[in-house]
Amino acid sequence: MLTLHTKIPSADIIAAQLVLPYELREKCRLRATLDTGEDVAVFTVRGTVLRDGDLLTGEDKRVVKVVAAPEPTYKITCADAHTLLRCAFHLGNRHTQAQVGDGFLRIRADAVLKEMLAGLGATVVEEKAAFEPESGAYGGGHSHHHDGPLAPIPLRQKIHRPGDAK
């Protein structure tokens, strides 16, 4: 079985793709299947988050590209910046992972949060999309350049995930 354990900045040849939802890209130990059908083991430093476009390699030097799988999400838009900021505040107050886009927020699908956001005046649209949430205040900010590892979220920080017990 191919074992991947090192992030690299670039490669000339990509051997395969590893398509994963965000929940699996957060794990430091993972068994998965590449788009070629080959089983793979992924071992990363605890706290590492694999981002769309990251490149991984192992002992045999083959390079695998990480691809963010489309998953059930809500795209949140608002009529004005003030309302969108209020929505972001209330999501953050609940420690909800959120992707920040140009004029929108994206979260994992969660009916309770959808109702709250609608009550704040947001338009909430269900869509299958790649989910790339912010890394958090302790993660050094989100980088679109994929130029190195992201810092871990502190273990004491509780993150709300849709399926967590209330």
Coordinates of N, CA and C in Angstrom, one line a residue:
M1 N 0.8 -1.2 0.0 CA 0.0 0.0 0.0 C 0.9 1.2 0.0
L2 N 0.5 2.2 -0.8 CA 1.3 3.5 -0.9 C 1.0 4.2 0.4
T3 N 2.1 4.8 1.0 CA 2.0 5.6 2.2 C 2.5 7.0 1.8
L4 N 1.6 8.0 2.2 CA 1.9 9.4 1.9 C 2.1 10.1 3.2
H5 N 3.2 10.9 3.4 CA 3.5 11.5 4.6 C 4.2 12.9 4.5
T6 N 4.4 13.4 3.3 CA 5.1 14.6 3.2 C 4.4 15.5 2.2
K7 N 4.2 16.8 2.6 CA 3.7 17.8 1.7 C 4.8 18.4 1.0
I8 N 4.7 18.6 -0.4 CA 5.7 19.2 -1.2 C 5.1 20.4 -1.9
P9 N 5.9 21.4 -2.2 CA 5.3 22.6 -2.8 C 5.0 22.5 -4.3
S10 N 5.6 21.6 -5.1 CA 5.3 21.5 -6.5 C 5.9 20.2 -7.0
A11 N 5.4 19.8 -8.2 CA 5.8 18.6 -8.8 C 5.6 18.7 -10.3
D12 N 6.4 18.1 -11.1 CA 6.3 18.0 -12.5 C 5.2 17.0 -13.0
I13 N 5.2 15.9 -12.2 CA 4.3 14.8 -12.6 C 3.4 14.4 -11.4
I14 N 2.1 14.4 -11.6 CA 1.1 14.0 -10.6 C 0.7 12.5 -11.0
A15 N 0.9 11.6 -10.0 CA 0.6 10.2 -10.3 C -0.9 9.9 -10.1
A16 N -1.6 10.6 -9.2 CA -3.0 10.3 -8.9 C -3.6 11.4 -8.1
Q17 N -4.9 11.3 -7.9 CA -5.6 12.3 -7.1 C -6.2 11.6 -5.9
L18 N -6.3 12.3 -4.8 CA -6.9 11.8 -3.6 C -8.1 12.8 -3.3
V19 N -9.3 12.3 -3.6 CA -10.5 13.2 -3.5 C -11.1 12.9 -2.1
L20 N -11.2 13.9 -1.3 CA -11.7 13.8 0.1 C -12.5 14.9 0.5
P21 N -13.6 14.7 1.3 CA -14.3 15.8 1.9 C -13.5 16.4 3.0
Y22 N -13.9 17.6 3.5 CA -13.1 18.3 4.5 C -12.9 17.5 5.8
E23 N -13.9 16.8 6.2 CA -13.9 16.0 7.5 C -12.7 15.0 7.4
L24 N -12.4 14.4 6.3 CA -11.3 13.5 6.2 C -10.0 14.2 6.0
R25 N -10.0 15.4 5.4 CA -8.8 16.1 5.2 C -8.2 16.7 6.5
E26 N -9.0 16.7 7.5 CA -8.6 17.1 8.9 C -7.8 16.0 9.6
K27 N -8.0 14.8 9.2 CA -7.4 13.7 10.0 C -5.9 13.5 9.7
C28 N -5.2 13.1 10.8 CA -3.8 12.9 10.6 C -3.4 11.5 10.2
R29 N -4.3 10.6 10.4 CA -4.1 9.2 10.1 C -5.4 8.8 9.3
L30 N -5.1 8.2 8.1 CA -6.3 8.0 7.2 C -5.9 6.9 6.2
R31 N -6.9 6.0 5.9 CA -6.8 5.0 4.9 C -7.8 5.5 3.8
A32 N -7.4 5.6 2.6 CA -8.3 6.0 1.5 C -8.0 5.3 0.2
T33 N -8.8 5.7 -0.8 CA -8.5 5.1 -2.2 C -8.3 6.3 -3.1
L34 N -7.2 6.2 -3.9 CA -6.9 7.2 -4.9 C -7.9 7.0 -6.1
D35 N -7.9 8.0 -7.0 CA -8.8 8.0 -8.2 C -8.4 6.9 -9.1
T36 N -7.2 6.3 -8.9 CA -6.7 5.2 -9.7 C -7.2 3.8 -9.2
G37 N -7.8 3.9 -8.0 CA -8.3 2.6 -7.4 C -7.3 2.1 -6.4
E38 N -6.1 2.6 -6.3 CA -5.1 2.1 -5.3 C -5.4 2.6 -3.9
D39 N -5.3 1.7 -2.9 CA -5.4 2.1 -1.5 C -4.2 2.8 -1.1
V40 N -4.4 3.8 -0.2 CA -3.3 4.6 0.3 C -3.5 4.9 1.8
A41 N -2.4 5.0 2.5 CA -2.4 5.4 3.9 C -1.8 6.8 3.9
V42 N -2.4 7.7 4.7 CA -1.9 9.1 4.8 C -1.6 9.3 6.3
F43 N -0.4 9.7 6.5 CA 0.1 10.0 7.8 C 0.7 11.4 7.8
T44 N 0.0 12.3 8.5 CA 0.5 13.7 8.6 C 0.7 14.1 10.1
V45 N 1.4 15.2 10.3 CA 1.6 15.7 11.6 C 0.3 16.1 12.2
R46 N 0.0 15.8 13.5 CA -1.2 16.1 14.1 C -1.5 17.6 13.9
G47 N -2.8 17.9 13.5 CA -3.2 19.3 13.3 C -3.1 19.7 11.9
T48 N -2.4 19.0 11.0 CA -2.3 19.3 9.6 C -3.7 19.2 9.0
V49 N -4.0 20.2 8.2 CA -5.2 20.1 7.4 C -4.8 20.1 5.9
L50 N -5.3 19.1 5.2 CA -5.0 19.0 3.8 C -5.9 19.9 3.0
R51 N -5.4 20.7 2.2 CA -6.2 21.7 1.4 C -6.2 21.3 -0.1
D52 N -7.3 21.7 -0.7 CA -7.4 21.4 -2.2 C -6.2 21.9 -2.9
G53 N -5.6 21.0 -3.6 CA -4.4 21.3 -4.4 C -3.1 21.0 -3.7
D54 N -3.1 20.6 -2.4 CA -1.9 20.1 -1.8 C -1.3 18.9 -2.5
L55 N 0.0 18.8 -2.4 CA 0.7 17.7 -3.1 C 1.4 16.9 -2.0
L56 N 1.2 15.6 -2.0 CA 1.7 14.6 -1.0 C 2.6 13.6 -1.7
T57 N 3.6 13.2 -1.0 CA 4.5 12.1 -1.5 C 4.9 11.2 -0.3
G58 N 5.6 10.1 -0.7 CA 6.0 9.2 0.3 C 7.4 8.6 -0.1
E59 N 7.7 7.4 0.4 CA 9.0 6.8 0.2 C 9.3 6.5 -1.3
D60 N 8.2 6.2 -2.1 CA 8.5 5.8 -3.5 C 8.5 7.1 -4.4
K61 N 8.3 8.3 -3.8 CA 8.4 9.5 -4.5 C 7.3 9.8 -5.5
R62 N 6.3 9.0 -5.6 CA 5.1 9.3 -6.4 C 4.4 10.5 -5.8
V63 N 3.8 11.4 -6.6 CA 3.1 12.6 -6.0 C 1.6 12.4 -6.3
V64 N 0.9 12.7 -5.2 CA -0.6 12.6 -5.2 C -1.1 14.0 -4.9
K65 N -2.1 14.4 -5.7 CA -2.7 15.8 -5.5 C -4.0 15.6 -4.7
V66 N -4.2 16.4 -3.7 CA -5.4 16.4 -2.9 C -6.4 17.2 -3.6
V67 N -7.6 16.7 -3.7 CA -8.7 17.4 -4.3 C -9.9 17.4 -3.3
A68 N -10.4 18.6 -3.1 CA -11.6 18.8 -2.1 C -12.8 18.2 -2.8
A69 N -13.4 17.2 -2.2 CA -14.6 16.6 -2.8 C -15.8 17.5 -2.5
P70 N -16.7 17.6 -3.5 CA -18.0 18.3 -3.3 C -18.8 17.6 -2.1
E71 N -19.3 18.4 -1.2 CA -20.1 17.9 -0.1 C -21.3 18.8 0.2
P72 N -22.3 18.3 0.9 CA -23.4 19.2 1.3 C -23.0 20.4 2.1
T73 N -23.3 21.6 1.5 CA -23.0 22.8 2.2 C -24.1 23.8 2.1
Y74 N -24.1 24.9 2.8 CA -25.0 26.0 2.6 C -24.1 27.2 2.2
K75 N -24.5 27.9 1.2 CA -23.9 29.1 0.8 C -24.8 30.2 1.3
I76 N -24.2 31.1 2.1 CA -24.9 32.2 2.8 C -24.6 33.5 2.1
T77 N -25.6 34.2 1.7 CA -25.4 35.5 1.1 C -26.4 36.5 1.8
C78 N -26.2 37.8 1.8 CA -27.0 38.7 2.4 C -27.2 40.0 1.5
A79 N -28.2 40.7 1.8 CA -28.5 41.9 1.0 C -27.4 43.0 1.3
D80 N -26.7 43.0 2.4 CA -25.7 44.0 2.7 C -24.6 43.4 3.6
A81 N -23.5 44.1 3.6 CA -22.3 43.6 4.3 C -22.6 43.5 5.9
H82 N -23.4 44.4 6.4 CA -23.7 44.4 7.8 C -24.4 43.1 8.2
T83 N -25.3 42.7 7.4 CA -26.1 41.4 7.8 C -25.2 40.2 7.6
L84 N -24.3 40.2 6.6 CA -23.4 39.1 6.4 C -22.4 39.0 7.6
L85 N -21.9 40.2 8.1 CA -21.0 40.2 9.2 C -21.7 39.7 10.5
R86 N -23.0 40.1 10.6 CA -23.8 39.5 11.8 C -23.8 38.0 11.7
C87 N -24.1 37.5 10.5 CA -24.1 36.0 10.3 C -22.8 35.4 10.7
A88 N -21.7 36.0 10.2 CA -20.4 35.5 10.5 C -20.1 35.5 12.0
F89 N -20.5 36.6 12.7 CA -20.4 36.7 14.1 C -21.1 35.5 14.9
H90 N -22.4 35.3 14.5 CA -23.2 34.3 15.2 C -22.6 32.9 14.9
L91 N -22.1 32.7 13.7 CA -21.5 31.4 13.4 C -20.2 31.2 14.2
G92 N -19.4 32.2 14.3 CA -18.2 32.2 15.1 C -18.5 32.0 16.6
N93 N -19.6 32.6 17.0 CA -20.0 32.5 18.4 C -20.3 31.0 18.8
R94 N -20.7 30.2 17.7 CA -21.0 28.8 17.9 C -19.9 27.9 17.5
H95 N -18.7 28.5 17.3 CA -17.5 27.8 16.9 C -17.7 26.9 15.6
T96 N -18.5 27.5 14.7 CA -18.8 26.8 13.5 C -17.8 27.0 12.4
Q97 N -17.2 26.0 11.9 CA -16.2 26.2 10.8 C -16.9 26.9 9.6
A98 N -16.3 27.9 9.0 CA -16.9 28.6 7.9 C -15.8 29.0 6.9
Q99 N -16.2 28.9 5.7 CA -15.4 29.4 4.5 C -15.9 30.8 4.2
V100 N -14.9 31.7 4.1 CA -15.2 33.1 3.8 C -14.9 33.3 2.3
G101 N -15.9 33.7 1.6 CA -15.7 34.0 0.2 C -16.0 35.5 -0.1
D102 N -15.9 35.9 -1.3 CA -16.2 37.3 -1.7 C -17.7 37.5 -1.7
G103 N -18.2 38.0 -0.6 CA -19.6 38.3 -0.5 C -20.5 37.1 0.0
F104 N -19.8 36.1 0.4 CA -20.6 34.9 0.9 C -19.8 34.2 2.0
L105 N -20.6 33.4 2.7 CA -20.0 32.4 3.7 C -20.5 31.0 3.2
R106 N -19.7 30.0 3.6 CA -20.1 28.6 3.3 C -19.9 27.8 4.6
I107 N -20.9 27.0 4.9 CA -20.8 26.1 6.1 C -21.3 24.8 5.7
R108 N -21.0 23.8 6.5 CA -21.5 22.4 6.2 C -23.0 22.5 6.5
A109 N -23.8 21.7 5.8 CA -25.2 21.7 5.9 C -25.6 21.3 7.4
D110 N -26.5 22.2 8.0 CA -26.9 22.0 9.3 C -28.3 22.7 9.4
A111 N -29.4 22.0 9.6 CA -30.7 22.6 9.6 C -30.9 23.6 10.7
V112 N -30.3 23.4 11.9 CA -30.5 24.4 13.0 C -29.8 25.7 12.6
L113 N -28.6 25.6 12.1 CA -27.9 26.8 11.7 C -28.6 27.5 10.5
K114 N -29.2 26.7 9.6 CA -29.9 27.3 8.5 C -31.0 28.2 9.0
E115 N -31.8 27.7 9.9 CA -32.9 28.4 10.5 C -32.4 29.7 11.2
M116 N -31.3 29.6 11.9 CA -30.8 30.8 12.6 C -30.4 31.8 11.6
L117 N -29.7 31.4 10.5 CA -29.2 32.4 9.5 C -30.4 33.0 8.8
A118 N -31.4 32.2 8.5 CA -32.6 32.8 7.8 C -33.2 33.9 8.7
G119 N -33.3 33.6 10.0 CA -33.8 34.5 11.0 C -33.0 35.8 11.1
L120 N -31.8 35.7 10.8 CA -30.9 36.9 10.7 C -31.0 37.7 9.4
G121 N -31.8 37.2 8.5 CA -32.0 37.9 7.2 C -31.2 37.4 6.1
A122 N -30.5 36.3 6.2 CA -29.6 35.7 5.2 C -30.4 34.9 4.2
T123 N -29.9 34.8 3.0 CA -30.3 33.8 2.0 C -29.4 32.6 2.1
V124 N -30.0 31.4 2.4 CA -29.2 30.2 2.6 C -29.6 29.2 1.5
V125 N -28.6 28.9 0.7 CA -28.9 28.0 -0.5 C -28.1 26.7 -0.3
E126 N -28.7 25.6 -0.4 CA -28.0 24.3 -0.3 C -27.3 24.1 -1.6
E127 N -26.1 23.6 -1.5 CA -25.3 23.3 -2.7 C -24.2 22.3 -2.3
K128 N -23.9 21.5 -3.3 CA -22.7 20.5 -3.2 C -21.5 21.4 -3.7
A129 N -20.6 21.5 -2.8 CA -19.4 22.3 -3.1 C -18.2 21.9 -2.3
A130 N -17.0 22.1 -2.8 CA -15.8 21.9 -2.0 C -15.9 22.8 -0.8
F131 N -15.6 22.3 0.4 CA -15.6 23.1 1.6 C -14.2 23.3 2.1
E132 N -13.8 24.6 2.1 CA -12.4 25.0 2.5 C -12.6 26.1 3.6
P133 N -12.9 25.7 4.9 CA -13.1 26.7 5.9 C -11.8 27.4 6.3
E134 N -11.9 28.5 7.0 CA -10.8 29.3 7.5 C -10.1 28.4 8.5
S135 N -8.8 28.6 8.6 CA -8.0 27.7 9.6 C -8.1 28.2 11.0
G136 N -8.7 29.4 11.2 CA -8.9 29.9 12.6 C -7.8 30.8 13.0
A137 N -8.1 31.5 14.1 CA -7.2 32.6 14.6 C -5.8 32.1 14.9
Y138 N -5.7 30.8 15.3 CA -4.4 30.2 15.7 C -3.7 29.5 14.5
G139 N -4.4 29.5 13.4 CA -3.9 28.8 12.2 C -3.1 29.6 11.3
G140 N -2.9 30.9 11.6 CA -2.1 31.7 10.7 C -2.9 32.2 9.5
G141 N -4.2 32.1 9.4 CA -5.0 32.6 8.3 C -5.0 31.6 7.2
H142 N -5.9 31.7 6.3 CA -6.1 30.8 5.2 C -5.2 31.3 4.0
S143 N -4.5 30.4 3.5 CA -3.6 30.7 2.4 C -4.0 30.0 1.1
H144 N -4.2 30.8 0.0 CA -4.6 30.2 -1.2 C -3.3 29.8 -2.1
H145 N -2.2 30.0 -1.5 CA -0.9 29.7 -2.2 C -0.4 28.3 -1.9
H146 N -1.0 27.6 -0.9 CA -0.6 26.3 -0.5 C 0.9 26.2 -0.4
D147 N 1.5 27.2 0.4 CA 2.9 27.3 0.5 C 3.5 26.8 1.8
G148 N 2.9 25.8 2.4 CA 3.5 25.3 3.6 C 2.4 24.7 4.5
P149 N 2.8 24.1 5.5 CA 1.8 23.5 6.4 C 1.0 24.6 7.2
L150 N -0.2 24.3 7.6 CA -1.0 25.2 8.4 C -0.8 24.8 9.8
A151 N -0.9 25.7 10.7 CA -0.7 25.5 12.1 C -2.0 24.8 12.6
P152 N -1.9 24.0 13.7 CA -3.1 23.3 14.2 C -4.0 24.2 14.9
I153 N -5.3 23.8 15.0 CA -6.2 24.5 15.8 C -6.0 23.9 17.2
P154 N -5.9 24.8 18.3 CA -5.6 24.3 19.6 C -6.6 23.2 20.0
L155 N -6.1 22.2 20.7 CA -7.0 21.1 21.1 C -8.1 21.6 22.0
R156 N -7.9 22.7 22.8 CA -9.0 23.1 23.7 C -10.1 23.8 23.0
Q157 N -9.9 24.2 21.7 CA -10.9 24.9 21.0 C -12.0 24.0 20.5
K158 N -13.2 24.1 20.9 CA -14.3 23.2 20.4 C -14.8 23.7 19.1
I159 N -14.9 22.8 18.2 CA -15.4 23.2 16.8 C -16.7 22.5 16.7
H160 N -17.8 23.2 16.3 CA -19.1 22.6 16.0 C -19.1 21.9 14.7
R161 N -19.5 20.7 14.7 CA -19.7 20.0 13.4 C -21.1 19.5 13.4
P162 N -21.8 19.4 12.2 CA -23.2 19.0 12.2 C -23.4 17.7 12.8
G163 N -23.6 16.9 13.3 CA -23.7 15.6 13.9 C -23.2 15.6 15.3
D164 N -22.6 16.7 15.8 CA -22.2 16.7 17.2 C -23.4 16.7 18.1
A165 N -23.3 16.1 19.3 CA -24.4 16.1 20.2 C -24.5 17.6 20.7
K166 N -25.8 18.0 20.9 CA -26.0 19.4 21.3 C -25.8 19.6 22.8

